[in-house]
Coordinates of C-alpha atoms in Angstrom, one line a residue:
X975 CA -18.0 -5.9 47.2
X976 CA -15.7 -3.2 46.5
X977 CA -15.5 0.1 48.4
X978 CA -13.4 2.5 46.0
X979 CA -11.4 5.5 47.5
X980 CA -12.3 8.6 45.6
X981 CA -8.8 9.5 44.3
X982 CA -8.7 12.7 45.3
X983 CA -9.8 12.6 48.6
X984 CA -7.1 10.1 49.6
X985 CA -4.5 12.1 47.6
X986 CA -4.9 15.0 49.0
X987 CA -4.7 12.9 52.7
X988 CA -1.5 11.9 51.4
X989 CA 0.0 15.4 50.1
X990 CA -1.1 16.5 54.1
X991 CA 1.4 14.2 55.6
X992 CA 4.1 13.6 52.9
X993 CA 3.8 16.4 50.1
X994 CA 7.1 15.0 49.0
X995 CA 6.1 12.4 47.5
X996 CA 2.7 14.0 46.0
X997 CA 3.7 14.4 42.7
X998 CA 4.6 11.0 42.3
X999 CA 1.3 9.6 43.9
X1000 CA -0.4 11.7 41.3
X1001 CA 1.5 10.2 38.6
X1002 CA 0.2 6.8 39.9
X1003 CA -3.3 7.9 39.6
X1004 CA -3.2 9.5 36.7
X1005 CA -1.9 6.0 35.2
X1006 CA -4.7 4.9 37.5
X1007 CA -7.3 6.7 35.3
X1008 CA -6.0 5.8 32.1
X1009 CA -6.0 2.2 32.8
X1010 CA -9.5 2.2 34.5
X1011 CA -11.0 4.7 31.7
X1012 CA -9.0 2.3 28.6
X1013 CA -11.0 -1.1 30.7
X1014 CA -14.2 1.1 31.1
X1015 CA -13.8 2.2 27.4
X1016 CA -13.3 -1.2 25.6
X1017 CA -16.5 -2.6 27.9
X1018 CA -18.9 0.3 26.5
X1019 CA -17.6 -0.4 22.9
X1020 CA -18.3 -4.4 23.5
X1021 CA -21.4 -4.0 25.6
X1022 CA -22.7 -0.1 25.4
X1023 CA -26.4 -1.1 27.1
X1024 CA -24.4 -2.6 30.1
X1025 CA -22.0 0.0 30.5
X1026 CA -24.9 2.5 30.4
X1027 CA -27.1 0.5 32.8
X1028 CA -23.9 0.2 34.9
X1029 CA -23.9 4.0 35.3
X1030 CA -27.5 4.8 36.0
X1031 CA -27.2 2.1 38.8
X1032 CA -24.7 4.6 40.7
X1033 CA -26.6 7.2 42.7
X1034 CA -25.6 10.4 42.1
X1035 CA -25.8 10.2 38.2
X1036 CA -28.8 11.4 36.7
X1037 CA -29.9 10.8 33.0
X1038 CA -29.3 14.3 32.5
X1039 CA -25.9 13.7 33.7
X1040 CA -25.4 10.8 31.1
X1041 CA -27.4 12.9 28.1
X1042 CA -25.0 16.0 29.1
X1043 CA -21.8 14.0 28.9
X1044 CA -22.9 12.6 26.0
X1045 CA -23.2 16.2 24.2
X1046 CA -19.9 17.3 25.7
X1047 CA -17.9 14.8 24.1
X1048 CA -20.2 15.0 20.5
X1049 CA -17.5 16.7 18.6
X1050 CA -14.4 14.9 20.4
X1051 CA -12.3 17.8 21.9
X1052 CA -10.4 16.1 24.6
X1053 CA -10.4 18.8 26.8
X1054 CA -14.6 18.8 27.2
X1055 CA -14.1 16.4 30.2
X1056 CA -11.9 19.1 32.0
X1057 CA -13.1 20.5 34.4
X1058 CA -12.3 22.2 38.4
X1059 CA -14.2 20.5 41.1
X1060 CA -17.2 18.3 41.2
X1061 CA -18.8 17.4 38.6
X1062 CA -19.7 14.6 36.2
X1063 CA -17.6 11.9 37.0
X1064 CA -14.5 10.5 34.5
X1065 CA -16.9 6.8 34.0
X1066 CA -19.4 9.2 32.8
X1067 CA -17.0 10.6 30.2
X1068 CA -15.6 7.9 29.4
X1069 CA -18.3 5.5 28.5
X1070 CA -20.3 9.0 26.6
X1071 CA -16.2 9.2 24.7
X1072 CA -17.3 4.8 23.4
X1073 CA -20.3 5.6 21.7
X1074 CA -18.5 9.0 20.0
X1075 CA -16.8 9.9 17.0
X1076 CA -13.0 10.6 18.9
X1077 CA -10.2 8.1 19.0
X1078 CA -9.1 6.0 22.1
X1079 CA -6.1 8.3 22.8
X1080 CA -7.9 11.5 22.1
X1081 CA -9.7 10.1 25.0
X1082 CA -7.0 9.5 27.2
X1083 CA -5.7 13.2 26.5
X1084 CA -9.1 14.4 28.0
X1085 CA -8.2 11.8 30.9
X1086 CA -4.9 13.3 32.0
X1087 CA -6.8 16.9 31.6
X1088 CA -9.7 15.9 33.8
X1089 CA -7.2 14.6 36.1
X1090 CA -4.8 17.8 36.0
X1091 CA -7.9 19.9 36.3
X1092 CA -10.1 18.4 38.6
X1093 CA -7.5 16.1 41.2
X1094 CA -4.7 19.0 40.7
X1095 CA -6.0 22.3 42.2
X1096 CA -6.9 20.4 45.4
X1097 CA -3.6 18.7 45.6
X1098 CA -1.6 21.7 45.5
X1099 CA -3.4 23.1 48.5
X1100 CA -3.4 20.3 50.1
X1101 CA 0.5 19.9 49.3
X1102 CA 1.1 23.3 50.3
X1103 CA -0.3 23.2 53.8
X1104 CA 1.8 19.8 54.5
X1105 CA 4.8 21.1 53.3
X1106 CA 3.7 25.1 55.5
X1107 CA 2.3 23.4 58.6
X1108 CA 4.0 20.1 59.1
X1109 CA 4.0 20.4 62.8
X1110 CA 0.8 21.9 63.3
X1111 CA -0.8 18.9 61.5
X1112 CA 0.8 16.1 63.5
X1113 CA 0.5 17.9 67.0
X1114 CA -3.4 18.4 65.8
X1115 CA -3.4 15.3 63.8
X1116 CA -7.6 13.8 64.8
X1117 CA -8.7 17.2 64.4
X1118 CA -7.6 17.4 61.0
X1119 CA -8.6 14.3 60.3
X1120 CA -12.1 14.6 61.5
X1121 CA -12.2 18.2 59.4
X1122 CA -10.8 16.8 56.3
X1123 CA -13.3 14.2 56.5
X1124 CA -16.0 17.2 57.4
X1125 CA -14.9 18.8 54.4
X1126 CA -15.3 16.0 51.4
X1127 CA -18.0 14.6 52.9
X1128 CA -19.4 18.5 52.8
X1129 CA -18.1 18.1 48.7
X1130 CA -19.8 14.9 48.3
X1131 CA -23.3 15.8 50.0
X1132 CA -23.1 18.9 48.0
X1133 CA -22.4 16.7 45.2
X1134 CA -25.1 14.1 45.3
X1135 CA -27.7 16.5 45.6

């Protein structure tokens, strides 16, 4: 079993506490993506049913989710998987990007976009209220954890319905 940690959400946990080292944690997951999106990529070339039965066995994704990615990435602009908050996820993308007419590394372009775009805005407020409230957080340090965890879970509810 595998539980993953939703990149952003621990991130931006992490910018809270230590927004020094924030930029550098979002290097890592950038690198993160690309690796996991260049694995994900090579398995829908090899196996395209599987990787597409592998997605509609993850709630929250829809066939019209899968059908819209699918027209997004259609012409290969790496930037068609940018986007700001939620919304279809990069495994989506990326196994639409296998069956398309773009290049691997036009792909991983749109990767580091997605992850700029959709990871970044959050970051930088979460970065910016470490580095403004430092003291506040600690002294109230549950209570922002139980809020922060009222908030994505707010994000993701919204999300998966």
């Amino acid at each position: 079993i595998a539980l993953p940690i939703v990149p952003d959400v621990l991130l931006c946990l992490l910018a809270l506490v230590v927004p020094g080292r924030a930029a550098r944690l979002f290097v890592a997951a950038i690198a993160g993506d690309l690796v996991g999106s260049a694995v994900l990529y090579l398995f829908a070339v090899a196996y395209p049913s599987a990787a597409e039965g592998m997605l509609r066995a993850i709630p929250g994704i829809p066939d019209a989710m899968l059908d819209s990615a699918n027209a997004a990435v259609a012409d290969g602009n790496p930037l068609a998987i940018a986007g700001l908050g939620p919304g279809t996820p990069l495994k989506v993308f990326t196994v639409a990007w296998a069956g398309g007419p773009a290049t691997p590394i036009a792909l991983a372009v749109g990767v580091v976009a997605n992850s700029l775009t959709r990871i970044g805005p959050a970051l930088v407020v979460a970065c910016t209220v470490g580095r403004l409230a430092p003291d506040w957080l600690r002294r109230h340090d549950q209570a922002v954890l139980v809020g922060y965890a009222a908030i994505w879970l707010l994000v993701y509810v919204g999300y998966l319905s």
